[in-house]
PDB file of C-alpha atoms and ligand atoms in Angstrom:
ATOM      1  CA  MET A   1      -0.926  -0.156   0.002  1.00  0.00           C
ATOM      2  CA  GLU A   2       1.499   3.743  -1.040  1.00  0.00           C
ATOM      3  CA  ARG A   3       2.060   5.533   2.207  1.00  0.00           C
ATOM      4  CA  GLN A   4       0.941   8.556   2.693  1.00  0.00           C
ATOM      5  CA  ALA A   5       3.238  11.423   3.558  1.00  0.00           C
ATOM      6  CA  PRO A   6       2.747  12.099   7.934  1.00  0.00           C
ATOM      7  CA  GLU A   7      -0.167  14.936   8.377  1.00  0.00           C
ATOM      8  CA  LYS A   8       0.642  18.735   8.598  1.00  0.00           C
ATOM      9  CA  PRO A   9       1.543  19.230  12.292  1.00  0.00           C
ATOM     10  CA  ALA A  10      -0.657  22.282  13.682  1.00  0.00           C
ATOM     11  CA  LYS A  11       2.863  22.920  16.096  1.00  0.00           C
ATOM     12  CA  PRO A  12       6.077  21.625  14.224  1.00  0.00           C
ATOM     13  CA  ILE A  13       8.675  21.271  17.173  1.00  0.00           C
ATOM     14  CA  LEU A  14      11.862  20.924  15.891  1.00  0.00           C
ATOM     15  CA  ARG A  15      15.278  20.439  17.922  1.00  0.00           C
ATOM     16  CA  PHE A  16      19.073  20.743  18.259  1.00  0.00           C
ATOM     17  CA  ALA A  17      20.201  17.904  19.914  1.00  0.00           C
ATOM     18  CA  PRO A  18      24.432  18.672  20.437  1.00  0.00           C
ATOM     19  CA  SER A  19      26.382  16.326  23.238  1.00  0.00           C
ATOM     20  CA  PRO A  20      28.468  18.775  24.908  1.00  0.00           C
ATOM     21  CA  ASN A  21      31.592  17.069  23.914  1.00  0.00           C
ATOM     22  CA  GLY A  22      33.499  19.316  22.993  1.00  0.00           C
ATOM     23  CA  TYR A  23      33.095  23.140  22.142  1.00  0.00           C
ATOM     24  CA  LEU A  24      30.605  23.755  19.187  1.00  0.00           C
ATOM     25  CA  HIS A  25      31.812  24.979  16.429  1.00  0.00           C
ATOM     26  CA  LEU A  26      30.708  26.502  12.803  1.00  0.00           C
ATOM     27  CA  GLY A  27      29.174  23.331  12.204  1.00  0.00           C
ATOM     28  CA  HIS A  28      27.509  23.505  15.259  1.00  0.00           C
ATOM     29  CA  ALA A  29      26.274  26.570  14.504  1.00  0.00           C
ATOM     30  CA  PHE A  30      24.878  25.904  11.167  1.00  0.00           C
ATOM     31  CA  SER A  31      22.604  23.117  12.689  1.00  0.00           C
ATOM     32  CA  ALA A  32      22.019  25.532  15.372  1.00  0.00           C
ATOM     33  CA  LEU A  33      20.459  28.535  12.666  1.00  0.00           C
ATOM     34  CA  PHE A  34      19.359  25.818   9.755  1.00  0.00           C
ATOM     35  CA  VAL A  35      17.125  24.055  12.956  1.00  0.00           C
ATOM     36  CA  LYS A  36      16.013  27.981  14.240  1.00  0.00           C
ATOM     37  CA  ASN A  37      15.628  28.830  10.339  1.00  0.00           C
ATOM     38  CA  THR A  38      12.977  24.992   9.675  1.00  0.00           C
ATOM     39  CA  ALA A  39      10.571  26.060  12.383  1.00  0.00           C
ATOM     40  CA  ARG A  40      10.229  29.646  11.490  1.00  0.00           C
ATOM     41  CA  ARG A  41       9.087  28.591   8.067  1.00  0.00           C
ATOM     42  CA  LEU A  42       6.975  25.737   9.346  1.00  0.00           C
ATOM     43  CA  GLY A  43       5.609  28.446  11.548  1.00  0.00           C
ATOM     44  CA  GLY A  44       6.629  26.372  14.843  1.00  0.00           C
ATOM     45  CA  THR A  45       9.676  26.309  17.707  1.00  0.00           C
ATOM     46  CA  TRP A  46      12.616  24.463  18.670  1.00  0.00           C
ATOM     47  CA  LEU A  47      14.358  23.476  21.519  1.00  0.00           C
ATOM     48  CA  LEU A  48      17.115  22.367  22.657  1.00  0.00           C
ATOM     49  CA  ARG A  49      17.914  18.645  23.993  1.00  0.00           C
ATOM     50  CA  ILE A  50      21.508  17.551  25.177  1.00  0.00           C
ATOM     51  CA  GLU A  51      22.041  14.503  24.129  1.00  0.00           C
ATOM     52  CA  ASP A  52      24.927  14.474  27.344  1.00  0.00           C
ATOM     53  CA  MET A  53      24.700  10.573  28.522  1.00  0.00           C
ATOM     54  CA  ASP A  54      28.097   9.001  27.882  1.00  0.00           C
ATOM     55  CA  PRO A  55      29.865   9.803  30.913  1.00  0.00           C
ATOM     56  CA  ASP A  56      33.212   9.740  30.119  1.00  0.00           C
ATOM     57  CA  ARG A  57      32.249  11.901  27.703  1.00  0.00           C
ATOM     58  CA  SER A  58      30.086  14.495  28.306  1.00  0.00           C
ATOM     59  CA  LYS A  59      31.796  17.402  30.478  1.00  0.00           C
ATOM     60  CA  THR A  60      28.918  20.418  32.717  1.00  0.00           C
ATOM     61  CA  ARG A  61      32.288  22.746  31.431  1.00  0.00           C
ATOM     62  CA  PHE A  62      30.896  21.595  27.405  1.00  0.00           C
ATOM     63  CA  ILE A  63      27.480  21.720  28.789  1.00  0.00           C
ATOM     64  CA  LYS A  64      27.910  25.144  30.526  1.00  0.00           C
ATOM     65  CA  ALA A  65      30.326  26.371  26.318  1.00  0.00           C
ATOM     66  CA  ILE A  66      26.707  25.755  24.460  1.00  0.00           C
ATOM     67  CA  TYR A  67      24.532  27.566  26.436  1.00  0.00           C
ATOM     68  CA  SER A  68      26.258  30.609  25.941  1.00  0.00           C
ATOM     69  CA  ASP A  69      27.476  29.926  22.864  1.00  0.00           C
ATOM     70  CA  LEU A  70      23.830  29.605  21.220  1.00  0.00           C
ATOM     71  CA  ALA A  71      22.544  32.876  23.317  1.00  0.00           C
ATOM     72  CA  TRP A  72      25.847  35.276  21.604  1.00  0.00           C
ATOM     73  CA  LEU A  73      24.990  33.552  18.180  1.00  0.00           C
ATOM     74  CA  GLY A  74      20.898  35.102  19.307  1.00  0.00           C
ATOM     75  CA  LEU A  75      19.411  31.907  19.789  1.00  0.00           C
ATOM     76  CA  GLU A  76      16.209  31.737  22.505  1.00  0.00           C
ATOM     77  CA  TRP A  77      15.519  27.880  23.070  1.00  0.00           C
ATOM     78  CA  PRO A  78      12.096  26.963  26.564  1.00  0.00           C
ATOM     79  CA  ARG A  79      14.255  25.924  28.721  1.00  0.00           C
ATOM     80  CA  PRO A  80      14.048  23.724  31.255  1.00  0.00           C
ATOM     81  CA  VAL A  81      15.953  22.201  28.952  1.00  0.00           C
ATOM     82  CA  LEU A  82      16.112  18.267  28.321  1.00  0.00           C
ATOM     83  CA  LEU A  83      19.471  16.273  30.330  1.00  0.00           C
ATOM     84  CA  GLN A  84      20.146  13.136  28.434  1.00  0.00           C
ATOM     85  CA  SER A  85      21.885  11.513  31.407  1.00  0.00           C
ATOM     86  CA  ASP A  86      18.415  12.098  33.231  1.00  0.00           C
ATOM     87  CA  ARG A  87      17.176   9.860  31.515  1.00  0.00           C
ATOM     88  CA  LEU A  88      18.074   6.732  31.782  1.00  0.00           C
ATOM     89  CA  ASP A  89      15.120   4.480  33.537  1.00  0.00           C
ATOM     90  CA  ALA A  90      13.535   6.296  30.554  1.00  0.00           C
ATOM     91  CA  TYR A  91      15.666   4.295  27.947  1.00  0.00           C
ATOM     92  CA  GLU A  92      16.082   1.066  30.119  1.00  0.00           C
ATOM     93  CA  ARG A  93      11.761   1.046  30.285  1.00  0.00           C
ATOM     94  CA  ALA A  94      11.494   2.092  26.798  1.00  0.00           C
ATOM     95  CA  ALA A  95      14.481  -1.095  25.830  1.00  0.00           C
ATOM     96  CA  ARG A  96      11.374  -3.811  27.462  1.00  0.00           C
ATOM     97  CA  LYS A  97       9.519  -3.403  23.951  1.00  0.00           C
ATOM     98  CA  LEU A  98      12.442  -4.372  22.401  1.00  0.00           C
ATOM     99  CA  PHE A  99      12.793  -7.144  24.312  1.00  0.00           C
ATOM    100  CA  ASP A 100       9.404  -7.975  24.980  1.00  0.00           C
ATOM    101  CA  LEU A 101       9.396  -8.178  20.876  1.00  0.00           C
ATOM    102  CA  GLY A 102      12.430 -10.695  21.283  1.00  0.00           C
ATOM    103  CA  LEU A 103      15.060  -8.721  20.058  1.00  0.00           C
ATOM    104  CA  LEU A 104      17.217  -7.664  21.864  1.00  0.00           C
ATOM    105  CA  TYR A 105      20.152 -10.564  22.904  1.00  0.00           C
ATOM    106  CA  PRO A 106      23.582 -10.536  24.683  1.00  0.00           C
ATOM    107  CA  CYS A 107      26.449  -9.664  23.941  1.00  0.00           C
ATOM    108  CA  PHE A 108      29.694 -10.622  25.671  1.00  0.00           C
ATOM    109  CA  CYS A 109      32.000  -9.049  23.150  1.00  0.00           C
ATOM    110  CA  SER A 110      34.666  -7.273  24.415  1.00  0.00           C
ATOM    111  CA  ARG A 111      35.570  -4.352  21.525  1.00  0.00           C
ATOM    112  CA  LYS A 112      39.055  -5.982  20.839  1.00  0.00           C
ATOM    113  CA  GLN A 113      37.075  -9.406  20.319  1.00  0.00           C
ATOM    114  CA  ILE A 114      34.413  -7.999  18.279  1.00  0.00           C
ATOM    115  CA  ARG A 115      37.943  -6.628  15.634  1.00  0.00           C
ATOM    116  CA  GLN A 116      39.120  -9.340  14.936  1.00  0.00           C
ATOM    117  CA  ASN A 117      36.281 -11.968  15.121  1.00  0.00           C
ATOM    118  CA  SER A 118      35.516  -9.317  11.547  1.00  0.00           C
ATOM    119  CA  THR A 119      35.483  -9.319   7.959  1.00  0.00           C
ATOM    120  CA  ALA A 120      36.346  -6.205   6.089  1.00  0.00           C
ATOM    121  CA  ALA A 121      32.422  -5.534   6.416  1.00  0.00           C
ATOM    122  CA  ARG A 122      31.714  -2.109   8.036  1.00  0.00           C
ATOM    123  CA  ASP A 123      29.332  -0.030   8.913  1.00  0.00           C
ATOM    124  CA  PRO A 124      28.129   3.914   7.027  1.00  0.00           C
ATOM    125  CA  ASP A 125      30.482   5.295  10.369  1.00  0.00           C
ATOM    126  CA  GLY A 126      32.978   2.720   8.980  1.00  0.00           C
ATOM    127  CA  ALA A 127      33.697   0.656  12.621  1.00  0.00           C
ATOM    128  CA  PRO A 128      32.886  -3.500  11.925  1.00  0.00           C
ATOM    129  CA  LEU A 129      29.467  -4.929  11.389  1.00  0.00           C
ATOM    130  CA  TYR A 130      29.013  -7.558  14.174  1.00  0.00           C
ATOM    131  CA  PRO A 131      29.872 -10.673  13.399  1.00  0.00           C
ATOM    132  CA  GLY A 132      27.223 -12.254  15.468  1.00  0.00           C
ATOM    133  CA  THR A 133      29.759 -13.843  17.728  1.00  0.00           C
ATOM    134  CA  CYS A 134      27.814 -13.767  20.251  1.00  0.00           C
ATOM    135  CA  LYS A 135      24.065 -14.379  18.354  1.00  0.00           C
ATOM    136  CA  ASN A 136      22.990 -17.676  19.073  1.00  0.00           C
ATOM    137  CA  LEU A 137      24.691 -18.473  22.925  1.00  0.00           C
ATOM    138  CA  GLY A 138      23.627 -21.468  24.820  1.00  0.00           C
ATOM    139  CA  ARG A 139      21.278 -20.217  28.273  1.00  0.00           C
ATOM    140  CA  ASN A 140      23.481 -21.613  30.178  1.00  0.00           C
ATOM    141  CA  GLU A 141      26.337 -19.798  28.857  1.00  0.00           C
ATOM    142  CA  ILE A 142      24.545 -16.901  28.813  1.00  0.00           C
ATOM    143  CA  ALA A 143      23.871 -17.151  32.809  1.00  0.00           C
ATOM    144  CA  GLY A 144      27.168 -18.451  33.768  1.00  0.00           C
ATOM    145  CA  ASN A 145      28.695 -15.331  32.515  1.00  0.00           C
ATOM    146  CA  LEU A 146      26.402 -12.996  33.892  1.00  0.00           C
ATOM    147  CA  ALA A 147      26.412 -14.685  37.376  1.00  0.00           C
ATOM    148  CA  THR A 148      29.486 -13.700  37.295  1.00  0.00           C
ATOM    149  CA  GLY A 149      30.079 -10.167  36.535  1.00  0.00           C
ATOM    150  CA  LYS A 150      30.879 -10.547  32.418  1.00  0.00           C
ATOM    151  CA  PRO A 151      30.748  -6.752  31.158  1.00  0.00           C
ATOM    152  CA  VAL A 152      27.028  -7.116  29.404  1.00  0.00           C
ATOM    153  CA  GLN A 153      25.732  -4.385  26.487  1.00  0.00           C
ATOM    154  CA  TYR A 154      22.400  -5.481  24.125  1.00  0.00           C
ATOM    155  CA  ARG A 155      22.204  -5.552  21.069  1.00  0.00           C
ATOM    156  CA  LEU A 156      18.958  -5.700  18.194  1.00  0.00           C
ATOM    157  CA  ASP A 157      18.912  -9.010  16.543  1.00  0.00           C
ATOM    158  CA  ILE A 158      18.258  -6.731  12.767  1.00  0.00           C
ATOM    159  CA  GLN A 159      16.967  -9.604  10.654  1.00  0.00           C
ATOM    160  CA  LYS A 160      13.981 -10.484  13.185  1.00  0.00           C
ATOM    161  CA  ALA A 161      13.468  -7.063  13.770  1.00  0.00           C
ATOM    162  CA  LEU A 162      13.342  -6.304   9.755  1.00  0.00           C
ATOM    163  CA  ALA A 163      11.222  -9.373   9.280  1.00  0.00           C
ATOM    164  CA  LEU A 164       8.362  -8.323  11.144  1.00  0.00           C
ATOM    165  CA  THR A 165       8.537  -4.764   9.953  1.00  0.00           C
ATOM    166  CA  GLY A 166       8.479  -4.713   6.410  1.00  0.00           C
ATOM    167  CA  PRO A 167      10.897  -2.653   4.201  1.00  0.00           C
ATOM    168  CA  LEU A 168      10.606   0.809   5.297  1.00  0.00           C
ATOM    169  CA  SER A 169      11.516   4.289   4.632  1.00  0.00           C
ATOM    170  CA  PHE A 170      11.164   8.136   6.035  1.00  0.00           C
ATOM    171  CA  TRP A 171       9.580  11.590   4.965  1.00  0.00           C
ATOM    172  CA  GLN A 172      12.590  14.091   4.343  1.00  0.00           C
ATOM    173  CA  LEU A 173      11.550  17.508   3.024  1.00  0.00           C
ATOM    174  CA  PRO A 174      14.482  18.890   0.156  1.00  0.00           C
ATOM    175  CA  ALA A 175      17.428  19.997   1.668  1.00  0.00           C
ATOM    176  CA  ARG A 176      19.511  21.866  -0.432  1.00  0.00           C
ATOM    177  CA  PRO A 177      23.414  23.415  -0.510  1.00  0.00           C
ATOM    178  CA  GLY A 178      22.843  27.152   2.285  1.00  0.00           C
ATOM    179  CA  PRO A 179      21.558  27.663   5.223  1.00  0.00           C
ATOM    180  CA  GLU A 180      18.037  28.730   3.884  1.00  0.00           C
ATOM    181  CA  PRO A 181      15.742  24.844   3.405  1.00  0.00           C
ATOM    182  CA  GLU A 182      14.172  24.708   0.498  1.00  0.00           C
ATOM    183  CA  ARG A 183      10.393  27.093   0.203  1.00  0.00           C
ATOM    184  CA  GLU A 184       9.012  23.071  -1.250  1.00  0.00           C
ATOM    185  CA  THR A 185       7.570  21.876   2.010  1.00  0.00           C
ATOM    186  CA  GLU A 186       6.146  18.817   0.354  1.00  0.00           C
ATOM    187  CA  PRO A 187       8.758  15.316   1.972  1.00  0.00           C
ATOM    188  CA  GLU A 188       9.038  13.107  -0.521  1.00  0.00           C
ATOM    189  CA  LYS A 189       9.422   9.444   0.875  1.00  0.00           C
ATOM    190  CA  ILE A 190      13.108   8.141   1.264  1.00  0.00           C
ATOM    191  CA  PRO A 191      13.629   3.798   0.817  1.00  0.00           C
ATOM    192  CA  CYS A 192      15.587   3.100   4.330  1.00  0.00           C
ATOM    193  CA  HIS A 193      18.486  -0.099   4.116  1.00  0.00           C
ATOM    194  CA  PRO A 194      18.760  -0.273   8.083  1.00  0.00           C
ATOM    195  CA  GLU A 195      20.685  -3.669   7.807  1.00  0.00           C
ATOM    196  CA  ARG A 196      23.726  -2.005   6.803  1.00  0.00           C
ATOM    197  CA  TRP A 197      24.171  -1.065  10.684  1.00  0.00           C
ATOM    198  CA  GLY A 198      23.530  -5.308  11.032  1.00  0.00           C
ATOM    199  CA  ASP A 199      22.973  -6.321  14.693  1.00  0.00           C
ATOM    200  CA  VAL A 200      24.014  -2.785  16.694  1.00  0.00           C
ATOM    201  CA  VAL A 201      24.276  -2.153  20.600  1.00  0.00           C
ATOM    202  CA  ILE A 202      20.843  -0.608  22.171  1.00  0.00           C
ATOM    203  CA  LEU A 203      21.563  -0.985  25.409  1.00  0.00           C
ATOM    204  CA  ARG A 204      25.390  -0.005  26.343  1.00  0.00           C
ATOM    205  CA  LYS A 205      27.455  -2.087  29.121  1.00  0.00           C
ATOM    206  CA  ASP A 206      28.394   0.898  30.520  1.00  0.00           C
ATOM    207  CA  ILE A 207      24.874   2.424  30.706  1.00  0.00           C
ATOM    208  CA  PRO A 208      21.679   1.281  30.076  1.00  0.00           C
ATOM    209  CA  ALA A 209      21.117   3.564  26.958  1.00  0.00           C
ATOM    210  CA  SER A 210      22.736   3.462  23.071  1.00  0.00           C
ATOM    211  CA  TYR A 211      22.302   6.739  20.408  1.00  0.00           C
ATOM    212  CA  HIS A 212      19.799   5.212  18.500  1.00  0.00           C
ATOM    213  CA  LEU A 213      17.685   4.205  21.631  1.00  0.00           C
ATOM    214  CA  GLY A 214      18.251   7.952  23.241  1.00  0.00           C
ATOM    215  CA  VAL A 215      17.173   9.549  20.160  1.00  0.00           C
ATOM    216  CA  VAL A 216      14.003   8.419  19.164  1.00  0.00           C
ATOM    217  CA  THR A 217      12.852   7.798  22.941  1.00  0.00           C
ATOM    218  CA  ASP A 218      13.650  11.738  22.988  1.00  0.00           C
ATOM    219  CA  ASP A 219      11.884  12.564  19.545  1.00  0.00           C
ATOM    220  CA  ALA A 220       8.873  10.978  20.431  1.00  0.00           C
ATOM    221  CA  PHE A 221       9.154  11.732  24.666  1.00  0.00           C
ATOM    222  CA  GLN A 222       8.909  15.871  23.281  1.00  0.00           C
ATOM    223  CA  GLY A 223       6.708  15.327  20.045  1.00  0.00           C
ATOM    224  CA  ILE A 224       9.801  16.606  18.139  1.00  0.00           C
ATOM    225  CA  THR A 225       7.887  16.508  14.737  1.00  0.00           C
ATOM    226  CA  HIS A 226      10.965  17.434  12.269  1.00  0.00           C
ATOM    227  CA  VAL A 227      14.637  16.519  12.521  1.00  0.00           C
ATOM    228  CA  THR A 228      16.871  18.212  10.783  1.00  0.00           C
ATOM    229  CA  ARG A 229      20.251  17.397  11.440  1.00  0.00           C
ATOM    230  CA  GLY A 230      23.966  17.085   9.152  1.00  0.00           C
ATOM    231  CA  LYS A 231      23.834  14.921   6.775  1.00  0.00           C
ATOM    232  CA  ASP A 232      26.692  12.974   8.549  1.00  0.00           C
ATOM    233  CA  LEU A 233      23.576  11.548   9.680  1.00  0.00           C
ATOM    234  CA  LEU A 234      21.295  10.459   7.119  1.00  0.00           C
ATOM    235  CA  ALA A 235      21.954   6.881   7.511  1.00  0.00           C
ATOM    236  CA  SER A 236      21.073   7.247  11.575  1.00  0.00           C
ATOM    237  CA  THR A 237      18.122   7.355  10.233  1.00  0.00           C
ATOM    238  CA  ASP A 238      17.760   4.261   8.474  1.00  0.00           C
ATOM    239  CA  MET A 239      18.118   2.859  11.972  1.00  0.00           C
ATOM    240  CA  HIS A 240      15.329   5.186  13.394  1.00  0.00           C
ATOM    241  CA  ARG A 241      12.839   4.056  11.418  1.00  0.00           C
ATOM    242  CA  VAL A 242      12.992   0.364  12.230  1.00  0.00           C
ATOM    243  CA  LEU A 243      12.857   1.316  16.810  1.00  0.00           C
ATOM    244  CA  GLN A 244      10.111   3.952  15.378  1.00  0.00           C
ATOM    245  CA  THR A 245       8.455   1.676  13.758  1.00  0.00           C
ATOM    246  CA  LEU A 246       8.562  -0.947  16.610  1.00  0.00           C
ATOM    247  CA  MET A 247       7.977   1.078  20.184  1.00  0.00           C
ATOM    248  CA  LYS A 248       4.792   2.255  17.907  1.00  0.00           C
ATOM    249  CA  LEU A 249       6.434   5.682  18.196  1.00  0.00           C
ATOM    250  CA  PRO A 250       5.462   9.005  16.274  1.00  0.00           C
ATOM    251  CA  GLU A 251       7.033   9.810  12.399  1.00  0.00           C
ATOM    252  CA  PRO A 252       8.539  12.290  12.183  1.00  0.00           C
ATOM    253  CA  VAL A 253       9.944  14.089   9.114  1.00  0.00           C
ATOM    254  CA  TYR A 254      13.432  14.220   8.061  1.00  0.00           C
ATOM    255  CA  SER A 255      16.082  17.058   6.617  1.00  0.00           C
ATOM    256  CA  HIS A 256      19.767  16.349   6.310  1.00  0.00           C
ATOM    257  CA  HIS A 257      21.683  18.701   6.014  1.00  0.00           C
ATOM    258  CA  GLU A 258      24.774  20.170   3.998  1.00  0.00           C
ATOM    259  CA  LEU A 259      27.921  19.418   6.263  1.00  0.00           C
ATOM    260  CA  ILE A 260      30.218  22.925   6.632  1.00  0.00           C
ATOM    261  CA  ASN A 261      34.101  21.862   5.317  1.00  0.00           C
ATOM    262  CA  ASP A 262      36.648  24.420   7.127  1.00  0.00           C
ATOM    263  CA  GLU A 263      39.063  26.385   4.624  1.00  0.00           C
ATOM    264  CA  GLN A 264      40.840  22.574   4.049  1.00  0.00           C
ATOM    265  CA  GLN A 265      37.541  21.786   2.090  1.00  0.00           C
ATOM    266  CA  GLN A 266      37.840  18.806   5.447  1.00  0.00           C
ATOM    267  CA  LYS A 267      34.102  18.627   7.581  1.00  0.00           C
ATOM    268  CA  LEU A 268      34.509  20.272  10.338  1.00  0.00           C
ATOM    269  CA  SER A 269      34.486  18.506  14.105  1.00  0.00           C
ATOM    270  CA  LYS A 270      35.862  17.903  18.336  1.00  0.00           C
ATOM    271  CA  SER A 271      37.620  15.176  17.164  1.00  0.00           C
ATOM    272  CA  ARG A 272      39.446  17.136  14.766  1.00  0.00           C
ATOM    273  CA  LYS A 273      39.850  20.260  17.323  1.00  0.00           C
ATOM    274  CA  SER A 274      38.278  22.861  14.371  1.00  0.00           C
ATOM    275  CA  GLN A 275      38.471  26.315  16.150  1.00  0.00           C
ATOM    276  CA  SER A 276      36.015  26.027  18.297  1.00  0.00           C
ATOM    277  CA  LEU A 277      32.989  29.138  18.881  1.00  0.00           C
ATOM    278  CA  GLU A 278      34.955  30.458  21.781  1.00  0.00           C
ATOM    279  CA  ALA A 279      37.969  31.052  19.692  1.00  0.00           C
ATOM    280  CA  LEU A 280      36.266  33.041  16.900  1.00  0.00           C
ATOM    281  CA  ARG A 281      34.990  34.776  19.516  1.00  0.00           C
ATOM    282  CA  ARG A 282      38.504  35.622  21.154  1.00  0.00           C
ATOM    283  CA  ALA A 283      39.434  36.389  17.486  1.00  0.00           C
ATOM    284  CA  GLY A 284      36.771  39.788  17.644  1.00  0.00           C
ATOM    285  CA  MET A 285      34.181  37.291  15.886  1.00  0.00           C
ATOM    286  CA  SER A 286      30.763  38.836  15.899  1.00  0.00           C
ATOM    287  CA  PRO A 287      27.523  36.802  16.002  1.00  0.00           C
ATOM    288  CA  ARG A 288      27.025  38.231  12.754  1.00  0.00           C
ATOM    289  CA  ASP A 289      29.911  37.625  11.041  1.00  0.00           C
ATOM    290  CA  ILE A 290      29.130  33.679  12.021  1.00  0.00           C
ATOM    291  CA  HIS A 291      25.248  34.510  10.420  1.00  0.00           C
ATOM    292  CA  LEU A 292      27.187  35.642   8.009  1.00  0.00           C
ATOM    293  CA  ARG A 293      29.897  33.047   7.498  1.00  0.00           C
ATOM    294  CA  LEU A 294      27.569  30.231   7.520  1.00  0.00           C
ATOM    295  CA  GLY A 295      25.557  32.236   5.119  1.00  0.00           C
ATOM    296  CA  PHE A 296      22.313  33.135   6.666  1.00  0.00           C
ATOM    297  CA  THR A 297      21.384  37.200   6.082  1.00  0.00           C
ATOM    298  CA  SER A 298      18.647  37.136   8.566  1.00  0.00           C
ATOM    299  CA  GLY A 299      19.017  36.865  11.841  1.00  0.00           C
TER     300      GLY A 299
HETATM  301  N1  LIG B 301      23.826  14.046  19.704  1.00  0.00           N
HETATM  302  C1  LIG B 301      24.057  14.167  18.021  1.00  0.00           C
HETATM  303  C2  LIG B 301      25.347  14.665  17.794  1.00  0.00           C
HETATM  304  O1  LIG B 301      25.753  15.485  18.536  1.00  0.00           O
HETATM  305  C3  LIG B 301      23.071  14.443  17.069  1.00  0.00           C
HETATM  306  C4  LIG B 301      21.295  13.479  17.362  1.00  0.00           C
HETATM  307  C5  LIG B 301      20.807  13.937  16.536  1.00  0.00           C
HETATM  308  O2  LIG B 301      21.190  14.987  16.052  1.00  0.00           O
HETATM  309  O3  LIG B 301      20.408  12.799  16.239  1.00  0.00           O
HETATM  310  O4  LIG B 301      25.852  15.018  16.820  1.00  0.00           O
END
């Protein structure tokens, strides 16, 4: 049956969801301004969500810097802000639905074991595809490993999951290079290929959550109708559609914008120590300079 595009919501709600594991750079500024512009064009609002579930990488000083950098850029957002670190119970409860469907299995592999056992196949992020080592462990082996306190993570059996969901797609607002979203508001249907991710981790060893689980749970919880984010997360949308379908969550419309490159035409990233907004501000750039550099002419 032909899938209908989701109905236009009375009040579109968007979100900007940075991870506080470094200082924001120009790419984040672009993303945040793009969210704001898209919300305005759709006649909606946007929320700020801090994706700080990673206890090792998230730092309070980066959260504070996110607030001050965004305010400096002239952005305003409703309070209180949702912090993912406050929502671990909600993620664990959400994963229950996947357990009940028989789609999660315990995995005791270390990263090293995965590297050693995997083939050349890579997931869309370039990580080795999970070779399925723990997929068919017997009850006794599982019980034994749990009893000795071996660290455990839970993975989604993607083949079983897709047998339940059938073929999936998502609705995407056409985006074009540049700061303004396409004027054309009719979304187009994009087919998903979530099998590229293999059996992803749903509950990590260190926390009862994962990026994919947190994002879909929170987008539903916050009533997000439109998800705008960079093209680096395009492939993740396929996995998010799998989880939304299995967990019977509402389906947002997506928009994936171009990424901002540095002067050497390399993607900006926190790990490459790209010039932070904080550094640009200290070097004398004004918020207006940043807007113009990124191609935003209206505030
Ligand atoms: N927290 C993610 C990041 O900073 C973005 C999550 C999302 O937009 O889904 O890359």
